[in-house]
Amino acid sequence: MQATELPNVFLTNTFDEWIQQKPSKSQTVRFANKVLRKLGINLVLAPPVRTGWMTSVEQRMDMYHLAGAALFYNVPGDFCELGCHEGKSAVVFQRILQHYDPSRNLHLYDSFEGLPNASAEDGHANAHKGDMAATKDALMANFKRLNLRQPILHQGWFEDTLPTQLPDKIAFAHLDGDLYDSVKVSLEYVYPRLSKGAACLIDDYSDPGLFDSVDLYPGVKKACDEFLSDKPEKVALLYGGFDSTMGFGAHGYFRKL
């Protein structure tokens, strides 16, 4: 790993015009969420997803440190992201690889059809089939705009691509499937390929009992906790930023033992 540092500006406002495209707040959604919290109701209403605003600065910093540590400690393997949307987090991973170790590849997995159907395990998640749909063209355009090497793209549902299209060794993985079934199948195939010391970062892993975080997708924590129940690793909660409409956000990670 080279001694030079990755410019902080890249993590804060370069790739998705953070300042210019930050979404306007919905007064109705903000008010409804405040009422729900005061009533003790574990439900969070969300405004529509806006292109260009999919991760917080705090999340990117977590991504940078966990992915960078895998390279610093020479953990064998490639990087993988399961659920890449338009690549707003994937470009961070590719920039890290190009800056520190361009010999490694970034593998991206997405249906490009949006979310599958939610299940009963997803509880109160306000998710419907087709939500979060993005296009390959939009993904590739973000890489091209930042002069980043194109990733290795695997299109299809996780249950179809992961059994045969994951690299043999994974140094860092970002799981962003949103729903119970997607995260569960991700862990089933990614976990055995994680090298010792590899970090696995899980988006939307939230534990409101630990701190007052947003729990939009409760199936994520349920899938992780069930899968790791007989394994030595446990997920550690990470602060993921604050939005006045949504409240506190969170994600989690574990390191392969």
Short mmCIF file of C-alpha atoms in Angstrom, two decimals:
data_model
loop_
_atom_site.label_atom_id
_atom_site.label_comp_id
_atom_site.label_asym_id
_atom_site.label_seq_id
_atom_site.Cartn_x
_atom_site.Cartn_y
_atom_site.Cartn_z
CA MET A 1 0.00 0.00 0.00
CA GLN A 2 1.44 3.36 -1.00
CA ALA A 3 2.21 6.03 1.57
CA THR A 4 0.27 8.77 -0.24
CA GLU A 5 -3.19 9.63 1.05
CA LEU A 6 -6.46 9.56 -0.87
CA PRO A 7 -7.80 13.15 -1.10
CA ASN A 8 -10.57 13.73 1.44
CA VAL A 9 -12.53 15.80 -1.05
CA PHE A 10 -13.19 12.65 -3.06
CA LEU A 11 -15.03 11.14 -0.11
CA THR A 12 -17.10 14.23 0.64
CA ASN A 13 -18.30 15.89 -2.54
CA THR A 14 -16.55 14.80 -5.72
CA PHE A 15 -18.47 11.90 -7.14
CA ASP A 16 -22.11 12.74 -6.57
CA GLU A 17 -22.16 16.51 -6.30
CA TRP A 18 -23.01 16.22 -2.61
CA ILE A 19 -23.55 19.95 -2.11
CA GLN A 20 -25.31 20.67 -5.39
CA GLN A 21 -27.65 17.67 -5.41
CA LYS A 22 -28.45 17.21 -1.72
CA PRO A 23 -32.20 16.57 -1.64
CA SER A 24 -34.65 19.09 -0.33
CA LYS A 25 -36.41 18.04 2.85
CA SER A 26 -40.01 16.95 2.80
CA GLN A 27 -41.83 18.86 5.54
CA THR A 28 -44.60 16.26 5.59
CA VAL A 29 -42.21 13.31 5.95
CA ARG A 30 -40.18 15.12 8.63
CA PHE A 31 -43.29 15.91 10.67
CA ALA A 32 -44.68 12.37 10.32
CA ASN A 33 -41.41 10.82 11.49
CA LYS A 34 -41.26 13.08 14.55
CA VAL A 35 -44.80 12.08 15.48
CA LEU A 36 -44.03 8.38 15.03
CA ARG A 37 -40.91 8.63 17.20
CA LYS A 38 -42.81 10.41 19.97
CA LEU A 39 -45.47 7.71 19.87
CA GLY A 40 -42.79 5.02 20.12
CA ILE A 41 -43.80 3.47 16.79
CA ASN A 42 -40.90 1.65 15.09
CA LEU A 43 -41.68 2.85 11.58
CA VAL A 44 -39.84 5.42 9.48
CA LEU A 45 -41.30 7.06 6.41
CA ALA A 46 -38.83 7.85 3.66
CA PRO A 47 -38.89 10.38 0.83
CA PRO A 48 -38.32 9.02 -2.70
CA VAL A 49 -34.78 7.98 -3.54
CA ARG A 50 -32.96 10.74 -5.40
CA THR A 51 -30.19 10.08 -7.87
CA GLY A 52 -26.92 11.43 -6.57
CA TRP A 53 -27.61 11.03 -2.85
CA MET A 54 -27.31 7.42 -1.75
CA THR A 55 -24.61 7.50 0.92
CA SER A 56 -23.63 9.89 3.69
CA VAL A 57 -20.16 11.31 4.27
CA GLU A 58 -19.92 9.21 7.44
CA GLN A 59 -20.73 6.05 5.51
CA ARG A 60 -18.07 6.84 2.93
CA MET A 61 -15.49 7.35 5.67
CA ASP A 62 -16.37 3.93 7.10
CA MET A 63 -16.07 2.43 3.62
CA TYR A 64 -12.70 4.06 3.09
CA HIS A 65 -11.19 2.91 6.39
CA LEU A 66 -12.48 -0.68 6.23
CA ALA A 67 -11.59 -1.19 2.57
CA GLY A 68 -8.24 0.54 2.99
CA ALA A 69 -7.38 -1.60 6.01
CA ALA A 70 -7.82 -4.75 3.92
CA LEU A 71 -5.08 -3.50 1.61
CA PHE A 72 -2.86 -2.16 4.41
CA TYR A 73 -2.86 -5.58 6.09
CA ASN A 74 -2.44 -7.42 2.78
CA VAL A 75 -5.66 -9.41 3.08
CA PRO A 76 -5.78 -11.62 -0.04
CA GLY A 77 -8.52 -11.22 -2.61
CA ASP A 78 -10.65 -8.85 -4.66
CA PHE A 79 -13.34 -6.36 -3.60
CA CYS A 80 -17.04 -7.15 -4.06
CA GLU A 81 -20.22 -5.11 -3.76
CA LEU A 82 -23.59 -6.85 -3.78
CA GLY A 83 -26.25 -4.32 -4.70
CA CYS A 84 -24.47 -1.47 -6.48
CA HIS A 85 -27.34 0.68 -7.87
CA GLU A 86 -25.65 3.52 -9.82
CA GLY A 87 -22.26 2.96 -8.22
CA LYS A 88 -22.22 5.84 -5.73
CA SER A 89 -20.35 3.68 -3.21
CA ALA A 90 -18.65 1.44 -5.78
CA VAL A 91 -16.66 4.38 -7.14
CA VAL A 92 -15.15 4.86 -3.68
CA PHE A 93 -13.96 1.25 -3.66
CA GLN A 94 -12.56 1.50 -7.18
CA ARG A 95 -10.76 4.73 -6.36
CA ILE A 96 -9.17 3.06 -3.31
CA LEU A 97 -8.04 0.10 -5.41
CA GLN A 98 -6.61 2.28 -8.18
CA HIS A 99 -4.83 4.48 -5.67
CA TYR A 100 -3.36 1.74 -3.49
CA ASP A 101 -3.42 -1.61 -5.34
CA PRO A 102 -4.58 -1.60 -8.99
CA SER A 103 -3.73 -5.29 -9.33
CA ARG A 104 -6.99 -6.17 -7.58
CA ASN A 105 -10.44 -6.20 -9.18
CA LEU A 106 -13.78 -4.76 -8.11
CA HIS A 107 -16.75 -7.08 -8.73
CA LEU A 108 -20.27 -5.60 -8.74
CA TYR A 109 -23.50 -7.58 -8.51
CA ASP A 110 -26.96 -6.22 -9.23
CA SER A 111 -30.17 -7.30 -10.93
CA PHE A 112 -30.67 -3.82 -12.42
CA GLU A 113 -34.35 -4.59 -11.97
CA GLY A 114 -34.64 -3.09 -8.50
CA LEU A 115 -35.53 -4.98 -5.35
CA PRO A 116 -37.20 -8.39 -5.38
CA ASN A 117 -40.35 -8.98 -3.37
CA ALA A 118 -40.07 -8.44 0.37
CA SER A 119 -40.90 -11.32 2.71
CA ALA A 120 -42.55 -11.59 6.10
CA GLU A 121 -39.04 -11.49 7.62
CA ASP A 122 -38.70 -7.88 6.44
CA GLY A 123 -41.31 -6.66 8.92
CA HIS A 124 -42.29 -3.03 8.46
CA ALA A 125 -39.90 -2.35 5.54
CA ASN A 126 -41.61 -0.13 2.98
CA ALA A 127 -40.14 -2.03 0.04
CA HIS A 128 -41.76 -3.17 -3.17
CA LYS A 129 -40.58 -5.15 -6.15
CA GLY A 130 -38.77 -2.85 -8.55
CA ASP A 131 -37.81 -0.22 -5.99
CA MET A 132 -34.24 1.13 -6.32
CA ALA A 133 -34.00 0.15 -9.98
CA ALA A 134 -30.98 1.58 -11.80
CA THR A 135 -29.36 1.08 -15.19
CA LYS A 136 -25.97 -0.27 -16.19
CA ASP A 137 -25.45 2.82 -18.32
CA ALA A 138 -25.83 5.10 -15.30
CA LEU A 139 -23.39 2.95 -13.34
CA MET A 140 -20.75 2.93 -16.04
CA ALA A 141 -21.20 6.67 -16.65
CA ASN A 142 -20.25 7.41 -13.04
CA PHE A 143 -17.03 5.43 -13.41
CA LYS A 144 -16.22 7.08 -16.73
CA ARG A 145 -16.89 10.58 -15.41
CA LEU A 146 -14.33 10.04 -12.65
CA ASN A 147 -11.76 8.41 -14.95
CA LEU A 148 -12.03 5.14 -13.06
CA ARG A 149 -11.41 1.69 -14.47
CA GLN A 150 -14.64 -0.12 -15.29
CA PRO A 151 -15.58 -2.77 -12.71
CA ILE A 152 -16.33 -6.42 -13.43
CA LEU A 153 -20.12 -6.44 -13.64
CA HIS A 154 -22.33 -9.43 -12.83
CA GLN A 155 -25.96 -8.82 -13.79
CA GLY A 156 -28.72 -10.98 -12.35
CA TRP A 157 -30.42 -11.97 -9.12
CA PHE A 158 -28.00 -12.93 -6.37
CA GLU A 159 -29.17 -16.55 -6.21
CA ASP A 160 -28.28 -16.91 -9.90
CA THR A 161 -24.93 -15.08 -10.03
CA LEU A 162 -23.29 -15.67 -6.65
CA PRO A 163 -22.94 -19.48 -6.77
CA THR A 164 -20.56 -19.36 -9.73
CA GLN A 165 -19.43 -15.75 -10.25
CA LEU A 166 -17.76 -14.72 -7.00
CA PRO A 167 -13.95 -14.51 -6.86
CA ASP A 168 -12.27 -17.35 -4.97
CA LYS A 169 -10.86 -14.93 -2.38
CA ILE A 170 -12.50 -11.74 -1.12
CA ALA A 171 -10.60 -9.10 0.86
CA PHE A 172 -13.53 -6.70 1.28
CA ALA A 173 -17.27 -7.05 0.68
CA HIS A 174 -20.09 -4.53 0.82
CA LEU A 175 -23.54 -6.10 1.14
CA ASP A 176 -26.36 -3.75 0.16
CA GLY A 177 -29.31 -6.01 -0.55
CA ASP A 178 -31.82 -4.17 1.71
CA LEU A 179 -34.01 -7.23 2.28
CA TYR A 180 -33.80 -10.38 4.40
CA ASP A 181 -33.58 -12.90 1.55
CA SER A 182 -31.04 -10.84 -0.40
CA VAL A 183 -28.72 -10.39 2.59
CA LYS A 184 -29.09 -14.01 3.67
CA VAL A 185 -28.11 -15.41 0.26
CA SER A 186 -25.29 -12.87 0.04
CA LEU A 187 -23.82 -14.09 3.32
CA GLU A 188 -24.23 -17.75 2.37
CA TYR A 189 -21.98 -17.36 -0.66
CA VAL A 190 -19.68 -14.51 0.36
CA TYR A 191 -18.76 -15.72 3.85
CA PRO A 192 -16.86 -18.89 2.78
CA ARG A 193 -14.77 -16.84 0.33
CA LEU A 194 -13.78 -14.10 2.78
CA SER A 195 -10.08 -14.30 3.51
CA LYS A 196 -8.92 -14.23 7.12
CA GLY A 197 -9.02 -10.58 8.21
CA ALA A 198 -11.42 -9.54 5.43
CA ALA A 199 -14.04 -6.94 6.32
CA CYS A 200 -17.70 -7.43 5.42
CA LEU A 201 -19.68 -4.17 5.56
CA ILE A 202 -23.49 -4.47 5.67
CA ASP A 203 -25.62 -1.51 4.67
CA ASP A 204 -28.84 -0.75 6.61
CA TYR A 205 -27.81 -2.91 9.58
CA SER A 206 -29.53 -1.07 12.40
CA ASP A 207 -30.19 -1.70 16.09
CA PRO A 208 -32.56 0.94 17.55
CA GLY A 209 -32.14 -0.74 20.92
CA LEU A 210 -28.47 0.22 20.95
CA PHE A 211 -28.97 3.81 19.83
CA ASP A 212 -31.77 5.77 18.17
CA SER A 213 -30.98 4.76 14.62
CA VAL A 214 -33.22 4.45 11.59
CA ASP A 215 -34.44 0.90 11.02
CA LEU A 216 -35.84 1.05 7.49
CA TYR A 217 -34.99 -2.56 6.66
CA PRO A 218 -35.23 -4.76 9.80
CA GLY A 219 -34.73 -7.90 7.70
CA VAL A 220 -31.06 -6.98 7.25
CA LYS A 221 -30.20 -7.35 10.94
CA LYS A 222 -32.36 -10.45 11.24
CA ALA A 223 -30.57 -12.15 8.32
CA CYS A 224 -27.12 -11.26 9.70
CA ASP A 225 -27.87 -12.32 13.25
CA GLU A 226 -29.34 -15.63 12.14
CA PHE A 227 -26.51 -16.44 9.76
CA LEU A 228 -23.76 -15.61 12.25
CA SER A 229 -25.47 -17.25 15.24
CA ASP A 230 -23.22 -20.34 15.02
CA LYS A 231 -20.09 -18.51 13.85
CA PRO A 232 -17.36 -16.68 15.78
CA GLU A 233 -17.99 -13.32 14.10
CA LYS A 234 -20.62 -10.82 15.27
CA VAL A 235 -21.70 -7.60 13.58
CA ALA A 236 -20.53 -4.32 15.10
CA LEU A 237 -22.82 -1.33 14.58
CA LEU A 238 -21.39 1.73 12.84
CA TYR A 239 -22.73 5.26 12.93
CA GLY A 240 -23.89 6.22 9.45
CA GLY A 241 -24.72 9.91 9.66
CA PHE A 242 -27.72 12.05 10.47
CA ASP A 243 -30.44 13.51 8.28
CA SER A 244 -33.08 15.83 9.68
CA THR A 245 -35.80 14.04 7.71
CA MET A 246 -34.74 10.47 8.39
CA GLY A 247 -32.93 10.64 11.72
CA PHE A 248 -29.81 8.65 12.59
CA GLY A 249 -28.56 6.11 10.08
CA ALA A 250 -26.43 3.05 10.66
CA HIS A 251 -24.63 0.16 9.04
CA GLY A 252 -22.50 -2.62 10.48
CA TYR A 253 -19.51 -4.82 9.78
CA PHE A 254 -17.64 -7.90 10.88
CA ARG A 255 -14.10 -9.06 10.24
CA LYS A 256 -13.50 -12.68 9.21
CA LEU A 257 -11.70 -14.61 11.92
#
